[in-house]
């Protein structure tokens, strides 16, 4: 396969625009994209027409405004290009108006109270900074997809893209102020970039289909451990099996066609766990791409009778999945602002941006933690596999030493013995990608970017990215204000570093984040340790959080409130689904199988005893099985009533707490008996595939 020929063939990218658009239309569109302006209607008409012709040439019959409602997935409503003629035929049409704006019935998307039911209209608006693309389904139908933002009749954001775009503008604006204060007159825009490493599991479809828990809840609610887990450490980076390699090949090809620069792929730590990563790109495009990656993973897996699991913890006892989100800022001139430079000036700039990160993450560790919260991640964070629930920054020893030395007002002496006085000497060489030296940190500086490792595998990267952009914008705002007022920028830089380290240096931790000592130390330092989604969501209504989003025009007070309600609701609904699934499986699968086995045992015992043979083992087995069965039965009733109680709580926060403290606990208790029974019952009587089937039979 000639990748260069395949890459981007399904994207209305710059090259295609150049080819299909009249010169002045191309210029006008380019200007709109680069400067985020409004597209004039006459131009929109020409663009729409060209887009339609291009799409039709590639087999498209329909178009859709593709958007990301607060459900966490994507939404699309397909409309055909056809328009009837007076002669009873049709022509294919697509106007600028249809391209730029859509009006889907929004009543079935979560709005968190933003949209009154009588006003069901929602609007989708083209995000022309993210290129349109073609989606092919298995039946060969091709649809032109237009990435759009989704908002209410009254312009409130009902999606993930709108605040992401707003946050990108905010961080660009504040970065520019800092750059200007440092004397830069040429940069006109700063980009937030993201590279998202996607972890996932694959499972054979025939086993998946027999597991209701995987089908509806995304994770196994029951299942005794397989005889083998990940203890042999033989899967990580191991040889990729043919079936999986074929899948990955198809996946790459599909992603390349969509212009997604999928580059790395490998086996992950847990059995049947894998990872893919594209080359990083502008945040909103990266967010769109990641949605497409998740969608394509699932689509391509099915073609090979596999199912792709994106849940954060599909299996107990082995590692779960995350989505390391690599984040950086770069100028429109291509300079990475998190890259230590080769001139004193560049280094002062670098250190100031690092300070912005230190201050912002320390100040808003709770909000950052919240941006990675979902019910799946609650099974992961804090376990000895994923980052802990405490946010800290890994800076690496060299950089920490530099910062600390400057903070103490001395000349910095680095490991490579270069001296540094801010803005004067050159920066000592910092080892790039020093991340590998500390895989336990939730937020690591990796040489020229930060890697946020808490992000859940199934979630959109928009949420963490919005928060990062927002909190960094706020810190840069403060820095810019100081620099703008300063008589001596160089001296002010040193004092900003000093103040940052004094006030926020506690957030830096280069040690082992999995250790108990760190938990104690973090508590001493006053760092928040937020161990569940519900606790994380509680920080939403806090003034600190609301006013920051408001100040930088990323979310209004009402939009923040709406998100709080939606995410709380989603949490409760997810646990409710898990409870329903558990009850269904226990009542319709496990209990009947166990009852069947007890009756078999009873018969055998009776027969043995009539011939005076020993039935000791059979009696013992029956006793054990019956004990667990009774316990499971009573725990099923308990789960049923806890679920009812939780559903009857009207306050959304209290309801979510009830689901966490009562319902989830009851599910876990029920699991204990069922998993114990799995080890007591003959395999042929066990009604569902086991962990060994799911994890080792690809
Ligand atoms: P690792 O597993 O060691 O973290 P990977 O190569 O799997 O590394 O993933 C690193 C990710 O970080 C890739 O998506 C890569 O494109 C991205 N990345 C690299 N440089 C930057 C940068 N400056 N800004 C944002 N992301 C970056
Ligand atoms: Mg990584």
XYZ file of C-alpha atoms and ligand atoms in Angstrom:
726
model
C 0.000 0.000 0.000
C 1.325 3.407 -0.945
C 0.417 5.355 2.175
C 1.047 8.705 0.535
C -1.637 7.878 -2.023
C -4.134 6.672 0.587
C -3.567 9.375 3.174
C -6.349 11.949 3.363
C -8.241 10.636 0.327
C -11.502 11.012 2.225
C -10.792 14.519 3.484
C -11.734 17.857 2.007
C -8.295 19.132 2.916
C -6.210 22.019 1.685
C -5.032 20.183 -1.398
C -8.592 19.230 -2.367
C -9.831 22.751 -1.688
C -7.158 24.165 -3.941
C -8.153 21.793 -6.690
C -11.930 22.157 -6.446
C -12.395 25.800 -5.535
C -12.036 28.871 -7.748
C -8.921 30.758 -6.723
C -10.602 33.654 -4.936
C -13.021 31.334 -3.123
C -10.080 29.267 -1.953
C -8.364 32.403 -0.704
C -11.474 33.604 1.121
C -11.998 30.209 2.765
C -8.349 29.938 3.734
C -8.563 33.352 5.356
C -11.708 32.351 7.222
C -10.034 29.191 8.491
C -6.727 30.757 9.475
C -8.214 33.805 11.143
C -11.388 32.165 12.419
C -13.590 34.696 10.680
C -17.147 34.511 9.489
C -17.616 32.905 6.082
C -19.481 35.276 3.719
C -22.674 33.611 2.349
C -21.585 33.949 -1.324
C -18.359 32.157 -0.510
C -20.191 29.500 1.492
C -22.378 28.717 -1.530
C -19.395 28.138 -3.774
C -17.604 26.049 -1.134
C -20.714 23.942 -0.518
C -21.152 23.266 -4.195
C -17.540 22.206 -4.642
C -17.694 20.049 -1.547
C -20.822 18.346 -2.889
C -19.267 17.718 -6.325
C -16.153 16.287 -4.724
C -18.207 14.082 -2.391
C -20.496 12.862 -5.181
C -17.493 11.971 -7.305
C -16.398 9.780 -4.399
C -19.790 8.093 -4.171
C -21.586 10.207 -1.579
C -25.355 10.597 -1.688
C -25.894 12.165 1.726
C -24.351 14.746 3.997
C -24.511 15.167 7.719
C -23.640 17.760 10.312
C -21.413 15.710 12.561
C -21.355 16.887 16.187
C -20.438 15.885 19.703
C -23.340 16.215 22.124
C -22.770 15.785 25.844
C -23.500 12.077 25.628
C -19.781 11.562 24.992
C -20.266 10.081 21.540
C -20.935 11.672 18.181
C -24.243 12.372 16.496
C -25.239 12.606 12.877
C -28.471 12.936 10.946
C -28.151 12.119 7.288
C -29.801 14.244 4.614
C -29.533 13.477 0.951
C -28.357 15.987 -1.616
C -31.439 15.403 -3.764
C -33.778 18.181 -4.636
C -36.864 17.566 -6.850
C -37.211 19.286 -10.200
C -40.415 20.490 -11.839
C -40.043 17.726 -14.392
C -40.370 15.037 -11.723
C -36.696 14.248 -11.557
C -34.048 15.257 -9.029
C -30.866 17.275 -8.994
C -28.110 17.069 -6.417
C -27.882 20.261 -4.400
C -26.035 21.551 -1.385
C -26.169 25.208 -0.468
C -23.919 27.399 1.612
C -26.701 27.676 4.150
C -26.910 23.901 4.465
C -23.147 23.726 4.895
C -22.848 26.424 7.491
C -25.858 25.795 9.669
C -28.102 22.900 10.598
C -31.150 22.701 12.765
C -31.511 19.207 14.188
C -34.287 18.431 16.618
C -32.277 18.528 19.788
C -34.868 17.375 22.256
C -33.295 13.980 22.820
C -29.796 15.213 23.621
C -28.763 16.046 27.165
C -29.070 19.744 27.903
C -28.849 19.797 31.689
C -31.792 22.147 31.825
C -30.383 24.624 29.312
C -33.133 24.098 26.838
C -36.772 24.222 27.807
C -38.694 21.288 26.343
C -40.971 23.544 24.369
C -37.920 24.907 22.563
C -36.468 21.736 21.167
C -34.491 23.357 18.417
C -30.740 23.108 18.471
C -28.257 24.506 16.014
C -25.208 23.016 14.450
C -22.601 25.355 13.003
C -19.682 24.396 10.780
C -16.270 24.397 12.450
C -14.354 25.157 9.286
C -11.024 24.759 11.103
C -11.686 21.009 11.146
C -11.953 19.665 7.591
C -15.020 17.902 6.231
C -14.564 14.197 5.507
C -16.268 11.188 3.985
C -17.460 8.232 5.982
C -18.014 4.889 4.338
C -20.250 2.324 5.996
C -20.084 -1.435 5.577
C -22.837 -1.325 2.928
C -20.634 0.965 0.843
C -22.723 4.092 1.432
C -20.688 7.252 1.562
C -21.658 10.302 3.603
C -20.123 13.751 3.618
C -19.515 14.676 7.258
C -19.241 18.291 8.301
C -17.703 18.818 11.735
C -19.972 21.170 13.620
C -20.511 22.801 16.975
C -23.901 22.225 18.587
C -25.740 24.822 20.628
C -29.200 25.736 21.833
C -31.627 28.238 20.371
C -30.255 30.727 22.891
C -26.630 29.959 21.883
C -25.668 27.933 24.908
C -23.170 25.175 24.193
C -24.757 21.729 24.170
C -21.596 19.983 23.052
C -17.897 19.459 23.669
C -16.572 21.293 20.653
C -17.912 24.774 21.413
C -16.106 25.238 24.740
C -13.023 23.572 23.277
C -12.841 26.173 20.520
C -13.474 28.928 23.057
C -10.715 27.597 25.326
C -8.273 27.436 22.425
C -8.982 31.076 21.668
C -8.448 31.985 25.338
C -5.113 30.236 25.686
C -3.971 31.692 22.365
C -4.877 35.202 23.426
C -3.099 35.001 26.796
C -0.054 33.264 25.310
C 0.222 36.062 22.793
C 0.220 38.652 25.568
C 3.143 36.886 27.230
C 5.012 36.618 23.934
C 4.391 40.283 23.153
C 5.590 41.308 26.609
C 8.771 39.386 25.894
C 9.190 41.373 22.709
C 7.786 39.015 20.110
C 5.969 40.979 17.447
C 5.511 38.389 14.738
C 3.498 35.518 16.170
C -0.207 36.032 15.572
C -1.724 32.844 16.954
C -0.859 30.133 19.436
C -2.192 26.623 18.977
C -3.008 24.075 21.624
C -1.901 20.663 20.331
C -2.957 17.208 21.379
C -1.619 13.746 20.730
C -3.959 11.154 22.228
C -2.720 7.616 22.841
C -5.746 5.339 22.680
C -5.772 2.099 24.645
C -8.356 -0.590 23.973
C -9.130 -4.276 24.342
C -10.155 -6.721 21.656
C -12.362 -9.712 22.324
C -13.670 -12.461 20.103
C -17.185 -11.550 18.989
C -18.638 -14.984 19.721
C -17.638 -14.672 23.393
C -18.639 -11.032 23.602
C -22.131 -11.820 22.395
C -22.663 -14.176 25.304
C -21.774 -11.524 27.871
C -24.673 -9.201 28.550
C -22.480 -7.198 30.928
C -19.960 -6.415 28.177
C -22.722 -5.667 25.700
C -24.710 -3.198 27.750
C -22.383 -2.015 30.512
C -19.085 -2.177 28.615
C -17.383 -4.087 31.402
C -17.539 -7.520 32.978
C -19.557 -7.230 36.158
C -18.794 -10.850 37.038
C -15.948 -13.203 36.300
C -13.456 -15.153 38.355
C -9.830 -14.432 37.482
C -8.285 -16.546 34.744
C -5.509 -18.915 35.824
C -3.144 -16.476 34.155
C -3.279 -12.700 34.272
C -0.580 -10.247 33.262
C 1.996 -11.474 35.782
C 4.290 -12.965 33.147
C 4.598 -9.507 31.580
C 4.666 -11.227 28.232
C 2.026 -9.231 26.403
C 3.445 -5.718 26.612
C 5.144 -4.890 23.322
C 4.968 -8.612 22.525
C 4.602 -10.028 19.071
C 1.284 -9.025 17.542
C -0.872 -12.019 16.594
C -1.817 -12.346 12.928
C -5.499 -11.768 13.517
C -4.761 -8.603 15.451
C -2.081 -7.502 12.997
C -4.612 -7.810 10.170
C -7.072 -5.765 12.175
C -4.456 -3.088 12.844
C -3.554 -2.948 9.180
C -7.181 -2.339 8.219
C -7.470 0.194 11.001
C -4.427 2.152 9.849
C -5.697 2.231 6.311
C -9.146 3.465 7.325
C -7.641 6.127 9.581
C -5.157 7.251 6.964
C -7.988 7.716 4.488
C -9.576 10.013 7.051
C -6.360 12.000 7.263
C -5.582 10.687 10.732
C -1.856 10.168 11.069
C -2.012 6.891 12.986
C 1.580 6.033 13.671
C 2.265 3.739 16.604
C 0.563 0.460 17.476
C 1.534 -2.148 20.001
C 0.419 -4.677 22.555
C -0.318 -3.187 25.962
C 0.212 -4.569 29.463
C -2.959 -6.627 29.895
C -3.713 -9.673 27.756
C -5.684 -8.657 24.632
C -4.992 -4.984 25.318
C -3.530 -2.711 22.649
C -2.686 0.888 21.950
C -2.628 3.177 18.944
C -1.429 6.755 18.698
C -1.651 9.305 15.935
C 0.824 12.114 15.419
C -0.325 15.122 17.407
C -2.271 17.955 15.840
C -4.334 21.047 16.706
C -6.590 20.297 19.678
C -10.001 20.532 18.030
C -8.895 18.434 15.079
C -7.263 15.965 17.460
C -10.542 15.768 19.389
C -12.510 15.114 16.199
C -9.908 12.587 15.126
C -10.013 10.761 18.420
C -13.789 10.377 18.127
C -13.212 8.922 14.675
C -10.470 6.662 16.013
C -12.841 5.239 18.619
C -15.567 4.782 16.037
C -13.235 3.220 13.484
C -11.707 0.846 16.049
C -15.161 -0.541 16.726
C -16.185 -0.672 13.099
C -13.054 -2.408 11.839
C -13.021 -4.890 14.721
C -16.506 -6.085 13.771
C -15.367 -6.749 10.223
C -12.956 -9.310 11.668
C -15.436 -10.833 14.128
C -13.782 -8.989 16.938
C -15.240 -6.457 19.325
C -13.261 -3.468 20.508
C -13.786 -2.532 24.155
C -13.119 1.092 25.021
C -14.247 0.885 28.646
C -11.692 1.963 31.255
C -11.888 -1.312 33.150
C -13.476 -4.114 31.170
C -11.873 -6.773 33.375
C -11.091 -6.854 37.077
C -7.592 -7.907 38.054
C -5.765 -6.783 34.927
C -4.852 -3.275 33.806
C -7.528 -0.996 32.492
C -7.371 1.441 29.601
C -6.576 5.109 29.528
C -5.917 7.749 26.959
C -2.649 9.536 27.623
C -3.301 13.028 26.402
C -0.151 14.822 25.281
C -0.592 18.573 25.276
C 1.569 21.454 24.135
C 1.384 25.005 22.834
C 2.961 26.119 19.593
C 3.056 29.319 17.606
C 1.744 29.792 14.092
C 5.408 30.063 13.166
C 5.913 26.489 14.262
C 7.770 27.027 17.529
C 6.874 24.740 20.436
C 6.518 26.977 23.499
C 7.289 24.073 25.815
C 10.599 23.340 24.173
C 13.672 24.616 25.989
C 15.420 26.867 23.517
C 18.920 27.575 22.417
C 18.922 31.276 23.227
C 18.597 32.937 26.639
C 15.483 34.660 25.423
C 13.831 31.414 24.388
C 14.715 29.914 27.741
C 13.127 32.703 29.732
C 10.041 32.217 27.624
C 10.145 28.455 28.156
C 10.456 28.834 31.929
C 7.541 31.248 32.032
C 5.282 28.814 30.219
C 6.439 26.060 32.573
C 5.529 28.365 35.460
C 2.089 28.845 33.976
C 1.636 25.084 34.000
C 2.872 24.738 37.589
C 0.611 27.510 38.859
C -2.444 26.418 36.935
C -2.260 22.724 37.747
C -1.689 23.451 41.427
C -4.456 25.991 41.596
C -6.956 23.815 39.748
C -5.834 20.247 40.439
C -9.403 19.479 41.431
C -10.868 20.673 38.130
C -8.229 18.828 36.157
C -9.007 15.677 38.120
C -12.679 16.258 37.431
C -12.035 16.441 33.695
C -10.868 12.822 33.831
C -13.730 11.522 35.936
C -16.211 8.928 34.789
C -17.609 5.799 36.371
C -15.228 3.566 34.420
C -12.179 5.491 35.566
C -13.236 5.066 39.192
C -12.129 1.423 38.860
C -8.749 2.553 37.586
C -7.437 5.681 39.254
C -5.730 4.926 42.503
C -5.239 1.275 41.648
C -1.652 0.196 41.181
C -1.705 0.475 37.433
C -2.977 3.876 36.496
C -1.995 7.195 37.957
C -3.227 7.821 41.463
C -6.219 10.038 42.070
C -3.864 12.759 43.361
C -2.671 15.247 40.776
C 0.983 16.229 40.797
C 3.460 17.211 38.116
C 6.551 15.243 37.179
C 9.141 17.786 36.023
C 12.234 15.655 36.008
C 15.123 16.369 38.312
C 17.089 18.658 36.010
C 14.270 21.076 35.396
C 13.124 20.985 39.016
C 16.642 21.837 40.088
C 16.810 24.749 37.679
C 13.488 26.108 38.899
C 14.399 25.670 42.537
C 17.762 27.315 42.127
C 16.301 30.321 40.367
C 13.630 30.465 43.059
C 16.354 30.621 45.684
C 17.832 33.532 43.785
C 21.048 31.742 42.910
C 22.589 30.922 39.603
C 21.290 27.601 38.423
C 23.769 24.796 38.312
C 22.546 21.888 36.354
C 23.662 18.299 36.196
C 25.519 19.061 33.013
C 27.171 21.963 34.851
C 25.992 24.792 32.664
C 25.085 27.852 34.635
C 21.885 29.642 34.018
C 20.677 33.031 34.929
C 17.275 33.639 33.511
C 17.428 35.271 30.169
C 21.198 35.371 30.114
C 22.833 32.011 29.933
C 21.837 29.157 27.740
C 19.662 26.430 29.089
C 21.311 23.161 29.954
C 20.263 20.348 27.717
C 17.154 18.719 29.113
C 16.740 15.093 28.206
C 13.734 14.823 25.956
C 11.089 12.236 26.660
C 12.247 11.728 30.201
C 8.719 10.443 30.798
C 9.855 6.860 30.740
C 11.751 7.509 33.899
C 8.518 8.029 35.724
C 5.473 6.215 34.431
C 3.616 6.669 37.703
C 2.974 10.398 37.397
C -0.499 11.579 36.384
C 0.870 14.704 34.714
C 4.363 14.474 33.348
C 6.598 16.905 31.528
C 8.111 14.838 28.753
C 10.721 17.140 27.298
C 8.563 19.393 25.140
C 4.967 18.571 26.098
C 2.900 17.537 29.082
C 1.357 14.116 29.223
C -1.904 13.922 31.166
C -2.265 10.265 31.973
C -5.565 10.197 33.850
C -7.816 10.628 30.853
C -10.378 7.814 30.484
C -10.087 5.604 27.414
C -13.730 5.919 26.377
C -14.131 9.656 26.862
C -13.704 12.596 24.543
C -10.376 14.374 24.981
C -12.206 17.684 24.783
C -12.997 17.836 28.478
C -9.409 17.584 29.751
C -8.231 19.798 26.934
C -10.798 22.511 27.700
C -9.674 22.499 31.321
C -5.985 22.587 30.472
C -6.435 25.445 28.041
C -8.607 27.341 30.495
C -6.418 27.026 33.572
C -3.255 27.777 31.625
C -4.914 30.814 30.022
C -5.645 32.122 33.498
C -2.060 31.616 34.688
C -0.647 33.182 31.521
C -2.982 36.129 31.999
C -1.413 36.772 35.404
C 2.099 36.374 34.065
C 1.390 38.684 31.137
C -0.036 41.338 33.425
C 3.109 41.254 35.557
C 5.428 41.380 32.549
C 3.462 44.194 30.924
C 3.813 46.302 34.071
C 7.446 45.436 34.711
C 10.270 47.876 34.126
C 12.785 45.096 33.751
C 11.258 42.040 32.090
C 14.256 39.905 32.902
C 14.088 40.626 36.607
C 10.344 40.149 36.612
C 10.763 36.771 34.950
C 13.045 35.674 37.759
C 10.607 36.890 40.351
C 7.687 35.161 38.625
C 9.636 31.910 38.787
C 10.408 32.546 42.423
C 6.804 33.311 43.337
C 5.499 30.370 41.359
C 7.831 27.955 43.086
C 6.991 29.395 46.498
C 3.257 29.313 46.017
C 2.851 26.289 43.783
C 6.066 24.266 43.943
C 4.247 21.713 46.108
C 2.577 20.328 42.976
C 5.926 19.034 41.662
C 6.648 15.454 42.604
C 9.277 13.365 40.868
C 8.999 10.233 43.029
C 6.871 7.105 42.916
C 3.238 8.138 42.728
C 2.038 4.621 43.563
C 3.618 4.591 47.009
C 1.722 4.994 50.277
C 4.293 7.551 51.384
C 3.258 9.817 48.529
C -0.359 9.697 49.625
C 0.698 10.839 53.082
C 3.104 13.422 51.714
C 0.483 14.794 49.325
C -1.921 15.201 52.205
C 0.742 17.133 54.111
C 1.223 19.339 51.079
C -2.507 19.968 50.978
C -3.035 18.435 47.541
C -6.538 17.154 46.877
C -7.065 13.396 46.748
C -10.358 12.927 44.954
C -11.151 9.255 44.764
C -14.440 9.106 42.887
C -16.387 10.705 40.082
C -19.078 11.959 42.408
C -16.524 13.702 44.637
C -14.879 15.185 41.557
C -18.174 16.482 40.200
C -18.891 18.224 43.495
C -16.252 20.806 42.585
C -18.353 21.986 39.626
C -20.558 24.553 41.349
C -17.600 26.035 43.272
C -17.084 29.725 42.649
C -13.427 29.261 41.716
C -14.334 26.917 38.890
C -17.335 28.862 37.622
C -15.601 32.227 37.598
C -12.548 30.958 35.743
C -14.642 29.497 32.932
C -16.732 32.655 32.861
C -13.798 35.033 32.853
C -12.226 33.451 29.793
C -15.597 33.109 28.058
C -15.321 29.343 27.855
C -18.482 28.406 29.725
C -21.190 30.559 31.264
C -22.457 29.923 34.744
C -25.503 28.202 33.245
C -23.390 26.039 30.969
C -21.223 24.943 33.897
C -24.321 24.107 35.899
C -25.756 22.134 32.981
C -22.616 20.050 32.692
C -22.693 19.326 36.404
C -26.253 18.034 36.149
C -25.552 16.028 32.996
C -22.433 14.317 34.322
C -24.069 13.500 37.654
C -27.033 12.062 35.780
C -24.771 10.035 33.530
C -22.997 8.565 36.523
C -26.237 7.451 38.153
C -27.575 6.074 34.890
C -24.425 4.066 34.244
C -24.477 2.450 37.691
C -28.191 1.808 37.272
C -27.489 -0.014 34.009
C -24.803 -2.049 35.741
C -27.247 -2.943 38.521
C -29.936 -3.955 36.034
C -27.436 -6.049 34.110
C -26.186 -7.742 37.269
C -29.732 -8.556 38.354
C -30.655 -9.868 34.930
C -27.578 -12.082 34.646
C -27.940 -13.473 38.143
C -31.641 -14.200 37.823
C -31.707 -15.544 34.319
C -28.298 -17.181 33.943
C -26.331 -17.817 37.110
C -29.043 -18.892 39.554
C -30.715 -21.336 37.139
C -27.319 -22.910 36.343
C -26.432 -23.216 39.993
C -29.830 -24.602 40.947
C -29.416 -27.158 38.204
C -26.057 -28.199 39.588
C -27.349 -28.481 43.154
C -30.101 -30.784 41.986
C -27.567 -32.911 40.122
C -25.477 -33.111 43.250
C -28.488 -33.985 45.386
C -29.392 -36.818 43.048
C -25.878 -38.181 43.096
C -25.744 -37.999 46.859
C -29.030 -39.841 47.135
C -27.894 -42.548 44.747
C -24.557 -42.984 46.463
C -26.193 -43.276 49.824
C -28.615 -45.965 48.673
C -25.617 -48.177 47.927
C -23.894 -47.085 51.129
C -21.042 -45.420 49.246
C -19.376 -42.314 50.565
C -20.958 -39.064 49.427
C -18.738 -36.905 51.574
C -17.193 -34.896 48.750
C -20.529 -34.395 47.036
C -22.108 -33.278 50.298
C -19.282 -30.870 50.944
C -19.603 -29.450 47.450
C -23.341 -29.116 47.802
C -22.923 -27.329 51.099
C -20.410 -24.891 49.635
C -22.467 -24.212 46.538
C -25.662 -23.817 48.533
C -24.039 -21.404 50.956
C -22.904 -19.133 48.125
C -26.219 -19.548 46.378
C -28.136 -18.417 49.440
C -25.812 -15.503 49.914
C -26.071 -14.546 46.222
C -29.829 -14.807 46.414
C -30.087 -12.499 49.367
C -27.540 -10.080 47.844
C -29.628 -10.004 44.679
C -32.623 -8.893 46.695
C -30.498 -6.346 48.459
C -29.196 -4.966 45.173
C -32.743 -4.764 43.839
C -33.960 -2.744 46.780
C -30.879 -0.482 46.907
C -31.413 0.267 43.249
C -35.067 1.151 43.880
C -34.086 3.385 46.787
C -31.437 5.185 44.766
C -33.810 5.784 41.888
C -36.267 7.376 44.293
C -33.789 10.006 45.486
C -34.782 13.231 43.771
C -31.683 15.375 44.363
C -29.205 14.533 41.601
C -26.101 14.693 43.801
C -27.640 12.600 46.574
C -28.870 10.128 43.983
C -25.386 9.744 42.531
C -24.032 9.250 46.051
C -26.606 6.542 46.692
C -25.623 4.791 43.473
C -21.960 4.933 44.489
C -22.299 4.057 48.182
C -25.190 1.600 48.077
C -25.805 0.237 44.604
C -22.204 -0.148 43.419
C -21.276 -1.678 46.767
C -24.164 -4.144 46.460
C -23.017 -5.103 42.949
C -19.515 -5.775 44.270
C -20.882 -7.904 47.117
C -22.978 -9.926 44.731
C -19.961 -10.495 42.534
C -18.057 -12.172 45.367
C -20.494 -15.095 45.541
C -20.961 -15.454 41.812
C -17.203 -15.491 41.185
C -16.744 -18.062 43.945
C -19.460 -20.195 42.368
C -17.739 -19.981 38.997
C -14.868 -21.901 40.572
C -17.174 -24.559 42.013
C -19.457 -25.317 39.082
C -18.522 -27.615 36.180
C -17.339 -25.518 33.231
C -19.963 -27.003 30.923
C -22.747 -25.784 33.202
C -21.375 -22.261 33.526
C -23.665 -20.106 31.408
C -21.201 -17.469 30.151
C -17.657 -17.349 28.721
C -14.948 -17.080 31.366
C -12.105 -14.598 31.763
C -9.826 -17.134 30.082
C -12.118 -17.139 27.024
C -12.368 -13.368 26.909
C -8.732 -12.526 27.564
C -6.740 -15.300 25.955
C -8.671 -16.619 22.984
C -8.169 -14.029 20.299
P 4.681 7.235 24.795
O 3.919 5.924 24.773
O 6.112 7.114 25.129
O 4.023 8.252 25.643
P 3.817 7.607 22.034
O 4.733 7.756 20.873
O 2.989 6.391 22.143
O 4.703 7.835 23.323
O 2.820 8.841 22.052
C 3.231 10.124 22.179
C 2.141 11.017 21.674
O 2.516 12.378 21.952
C 1.946 10.957 20.147
O 0.592 11.102 19.837
C 2.749 12.163 19.691
O 2.375 12.653 18.424
C 2.404 13.140 20.779
N 3.283 14.313 20.806
C 4.585 14.407 20.474
N 5.004 15.685 20.550
C 3.933 16.432 20.943
C 3.709 17.809 21.181
N 4.659 18.700 21.054
N 2.481 18.176 21.555
C 1.492 17.302 21.711
N 1.648 16.002 21.497
C 2.843 15.567 21.118
Mg 2.351 7.898 26.760
